[in-house]
């Protein structure tokens, strides 16, 4: 029987819990039609028709060093790239298929270049791998609710051998776990209906992965998807339990704990606009200040944020995304101590923002100004050792003003005469507490 080992688990999760912030990259043939990575399914495009993008694919600007640098400058600590998405196209040189980047005009193993570039920046390396495969003949077509050819009589599932597909899928996972050095994150996607757990031969798959990559951190989508928490949350871990929960396009309202109340590792994956893959007309980007606050929200609830970019057909991260990353980076440069290694704390969420905590340091994130001195509710007055403005390190005095004499138990910080906050996105006060 499978024995979950919490000590091993905590050890492999250590860097990930410190990191808090990563980059997701969705990239593939679908960058050319530029209507999102699901277009083959949403528009029910036959394989033959989709192949035109395969023949055209030639990302002349592909330079993963630029991607890695952008991630690093934004303060991200890890990167996860779609080695293969649902369309089945491989960005790596798989010996088990012809449907791969090395057979396109670009002729390169894009994953090999990516892992090298990301490592060179000192970032942790992640690969996303789709469990669904709309290219493989043995993956269910007609009866599968996601397949592009669903419900189409010409694509009956009669002679399809799902086990043959699983052999193929397992072989490819073996390739990515063997040929690209040490992987830090393996991001499987996703389970649905009866396609979950042992249907993927998940125990066998994970045993193989763990034998090749003993410390790789794996998401929970061999069991669930963006919906569902997985067996670790149930306190009944399967051999293929995920290491973290992967809420998608949502930040859990209260953070996440397992059935017994222990905090769970989780990572909210979030798009910058409304799409994962490059989209030609989706210009609904979330403003950088908002994303900074959302990162803080994740950390204040004990989670990570995996923020997505969708490079275009040439391999460039869209300029809007680059600008957002730069703004985030500027803030992170001065305020990262309130993110890395931080987590939730037991104080109530203040009206003006949020709190993150690293040991005896509490970070009060001010999204909004206050009228008068800033109430640091929940701190014991005689234990406050010092208060500093995180971005500059300058001393913030405890207020002695008469205006809060009605609230003798609350510590107030005195930000001085300027009613406007020095940082209009998030001004962080670092409070060090003594014993
Ligand atoms: C999904 C999607 C998808 C995206 C993703 C990211 O469930 O199918 O296209 O890659 O998860 O979380």
CSV table of C-alpha atoms in Angstrom, one decimal, residues 18-186:
chain,number,residue,atom,x,y,z
A,18,UNK,CA,9.4,30.1,-0.7
A,19,UNK,CA,9.1,31.1,-4.3
A,20,UNK,CA,5.4,32.2,-4.4
A,21,UNK,CA,5.5,33.6,-7.9
A,22,UNK,CA,6.0,31.9,-11.3
A,23,UNK,CA,5.4,32.3,-15.0
A,24,UNK,CA,3.1,30.1,-17.0
A,25,UNK,CA,3.8,30.0,-20.8
A,26,UNK,CA,1.2,28.7,-23.2
A,27,UNK,CA,2.7,28.4,-26.6
A,28,UNK,CA,2.3,26.2,-29.6
A,29,UNK,CA,0.8,26.1,-33.2
A,30,UNK,CA,-2.3,27.8,-31.9
A,31,UNK,CA,-0.3,31.1,-31.7
A,32,UNK,CA,-0.8,31.3,-35.4
A,33,UNK,CA,-4.6,31.3,-35.6
A,34,UNK,CA,-4.4,33.3,-32.4
A,35,UNK,CA,-7.9,32.4,-31.1
A,36,UNK,CA,-6.7,30.6,-27.9
A,37,UNK,CA,-5.2,27.1,-27.4
A,38,UNK,CA,-8.6,25.4,-27.4
A,39,UNK,CA,-9.6,26.5,-30.9
A,40,UNK,CA,-9.2,23.1,-32.5
A,41,UNK,CA,-11.9,21.9,-30.1
A,42,UNK,CA,-14.1,25.0,-29.9
A,43,UNK,CA,-14.3,25.4,-33.6
A,44,UNK,CA,-14.2,21.6,-34.2
A,45,UNK,CA,-11.4,21.8,-36.7
A,46,UNK,CA,-10.4,18.5,-38.4
A,47,UNK,CA,-6.8,17.4,-38.0
A,48,UNK,CA,-6.1,17.9,-41.8
A,49,UNK,CA,-7.1,21.5,-41.6
A,50,UNK,CA,-5.1,22.2,-38.4
A,51,UNK,CA,-2.0,20.8,-40.1
A,52,UNK,CA,-1.6,24.1,-42.1
A,53,UNK,CA,-0.3,25.7,-38.9
A,54,UNK,CA,2.2,22.8,-38.5
A,55,UNK,CA,3.5,23.5,-42.0
A,56,UNK,CA,3.7,27.2,-41.3
A,57,UNK,CA,5.2,27.2,-37.8
A,58,UNK,CA,8.5,29.0,-37.9
A,59,UNK,CA,9.0,31.3,-34.8
A,60,UNK,CA,11.8,33.4,-36.1
A,61,UNK,CA,12.1,35.4,-32.8
A,62,UNK,CA,12.1,32.4,-30.5
A,63,UNK,CA,14.7,33.2,-27.8
A,64,UNK,CA,13.8,31.7,-24.5
A,65,UNK,CA,16.6,33.7,-22.8
A,66,UNK,CA,14.4,36.7,-23.3
A,67,UNK,CA,11.5,34.9,-21.7
A,68,UNK,CA,13.6,33.8,-18.8
A,69,UNK,CA,15.0,37.3,-18.3
A,70,UNK,CA,11.5,38.8,-18.4
A,71,UNK,CA,10.4,36.3,-15.7
A,72,UNK,CA,13.4,36.9,-13.6
A,73,UNK,CA,13.1,40.7,-13.8
A,74,UNK,CA,9.4,40.5,-12.8
A,75,UNK,CA,10.6,38.7,-9.6
A,76,UNK,CA,9.3,35.3,-10.7
A,77,UNK,CA,11.2,32.2,-9.3
A,78,UNK,CA,10.0,29.5,-11.7
A,79,UNK,CA,8.6,29.0,-15.2
A,80,UNK,CA,6.2,26.4,-16.6
A,81,UNK,CA,6.1,25.9,-20.4
A,82,UNK,CA,3.6,23.8,-22.3
A,83,UNK,CA,5.8,21.0,-23.7
A,84,UNK,CA,2.6,19.6,-25.2
A,85,UNK,CA,-0.9,21.0,-25.0
A,86,UNK,CA,-4.2,19.3,-25.9
A,87,UNK,CA,-3.7,19.6,-29.6
A,88,UNK,CA,-0.9,17.1,-29.2
A,89,UNK,CA,1.9,19.2,-30.8
A,90,UNK,CA,5.2,18.7,-29.1
A,91,UNK,CA,7.7,21.5,-28.5
A,92,UNK,CA,10.2,18.8,-27.8
A,93,UNK,CA,11.9,16.1,-30.0
A,94,UNK,CA,9.8,13.1,-29.1
A,95,UNK,CA,10.8,9.9,-30.8
A,96,UNK,CA,7.2,8.7,-30.6
A,97,UNK,CA,5.6,11.2,-32.9
A,98,UNK,CA,6.2,13.2,-36.1
A,99,UNK,CA,4.0,16.0,-34.7
A,100,UNK,CA,6.8,18.0,-33.1
A,101,UNK,CA,8.7,21.2,-33.5
A,102,UNK,CA,11.8,19.5,-34.9
A,103,UNK,CA,9.7,18.5,-37.9
A,104,UNK,CA,8.5,22.0,-38.6
A,105,UNK,CA,10.3,24.7,-40.5
A,106,UNK,CA,12.0,25.9,-37.3
A,107,UNK,CA,13.6,22.5,-36.9
A,108,UNK,CA,14.5,23.1,-33.2
A,109,UNK,CA,13.9,21.3,-29.9
A,110,UNK,CA,12.2,24.2,-28.3
A,111,UNK,CA,12.0,22.6,-24.9
A,112,UNK,CA,15.8,21.9,-24.8
A,113,UNK,CA,16.5,25.6,-25.5
A,114,UNK,CA,13.9,26.7,-22.9
A,115,UNK,CA,15.2,24.5,-20.0
A,116,UNK,CA,18.7,25.7,-20.6
A,117,UNK,CA,17.7,29.4,-20.7
A,118,UNK,CA,15.6,29.2,-17.6
A,119,UNK,CA,18.3,27.4,-15.6
A,120,UNK,CA,20.8,29.9,-16.7
A,121,UNK,CA,18.8,32.7,-15.1
A,122,UNK,CA,18.7,30.7,-11.8
A,123,UNK,CA,15.0,30.0,-12.1
A,124,UNK,CA,13.3,26.7,-11.5
A,125,UNK,CA,12.2,24.7,-14.5
A,126,UNK,CA,8.7,23.5,-15.1
A,127,UNK,CA,7.0,21.7,-17.9
A,128,UNK,CA,3.3,21.4,-18.6
A,129,UNK,CA,2.1,18.2,-20.2
A,130,UNK,CA,-1.4,17.6,-21.5
A,131,UNK,CA,-3.1,14.3,-20.6
A,132,UNK,CA,-5.5,14.9,-23.4
A,133,UNK,CA,-4.3,14.5,-27.0
A,134,UNK,CA,-6.4,15.5,-29.9
A,135,UNK,CA,-3.8,14.3,-32.5
A,136,UNK,CA,-3.4,10.7,-31.4
A,137,UNK,CA,-5.6,8.3,-33.2
A,138,UNK,CA,-6.2,6.2,-30.1
A,139,UNK,CA,-7.5,9.0,-28.0
A,140,UNK,CA,-11.3,8.8,-27.9
A,141,UNK,CA,-12.9,11.1,-30.5
A,142,UNK,CA,-16.6,10.5,-31.0
A,143,UNK,CA,-17.6,10.0,-27.4
A,144,UNK,CA,-15.2,12.4,-25.7
A,145,UNK,CA,-16.8,15.7,-24.8
A,146,UNK,CA,-13.7,17.7,-25.4
A,147,UNK,CA,-12.4,16.2,-28.6
A,148,UNK,CA,-12.6,18.4,-31.8
A,149,UNK,CA,-14.4,15.5,-33.6
A,150,UNK,CA,-16.9,14.8,-30.8
A,151,UNK,CA,-20.3,13.6,-31.9
A,152,UNK,CA,-19.1,13.2,-35.5
A,153,UNK,CA,-20.1,9.8,-36.9
A,154,UNK,CA,-17.1,9.6,-39.1
A,155,UNK,CA,-14.9,9.5,-36.0
A,156,UNK,CA,-16.3,6.5,-34.2
A,157,UNK,CA,-14.2,5.2,-31.3
A,158,UNK,CA,-14.5,1.5,-32.4
A,159,UNK,CA,-11.0,0.7,-33.4
A,160,UNK,CA,-9.2,3.0,-30.9
A,161,UNK,CA,-7.0,1.4,-28.3
A,162,UNK,CA,-6.8,3.6,-25.3
A,163,UNK,CA,-4.0,1.5,-23.8
A,164,UNK,CA,-2.0,2.1,-26.9
A,165,UNK,CA,-2.5,5.9,-26.3
A,166,UNK,CA,-1.5,5.5,-22.7
A,167,UNK,CA,1.7,3.7,-23.7
A,168,UNK,CA,2.5,6.6,-26.0
A,169,UNK,CA,1.7,9.2,-23.3
A,170,UNK,CA,3.8,7.4,-20.7
A,171,UNK,CA,6.6,7.1,-23.2
A,172,UNK,CA,6.5,10.9,-23.8
A,173,UNK,CA,6.5,11.7,-20.1
A,174,UNK,CA,9.5,9.4,-19.8
A,175,UNK,CA,11.2,11.4,-22.5
A,176,UNK,CA,10.6,14.7,-20.8
A,177,UNK,CA,11.8,13.3,-17.5
A,178,UNK,CA,14.9,11.9,-19.1
A,179,UNK,CA,16.2,14.2,-21.8
A,180,UNK,CA,16.1,17.6,-20.2
A,181,UNK,CA,18.0,17.4,-16.9
A,182,UNK,CA,16.4,18.1,-13.6
A,183,UNK,CA,12.8,19.2,-13.7
A,184,UNK,CA,11.4,21.2,-10.8
A,185,UNK,CA,7.7,21.2,-11.7
A,186,UNK,CA,5.6,18.8,-13.8
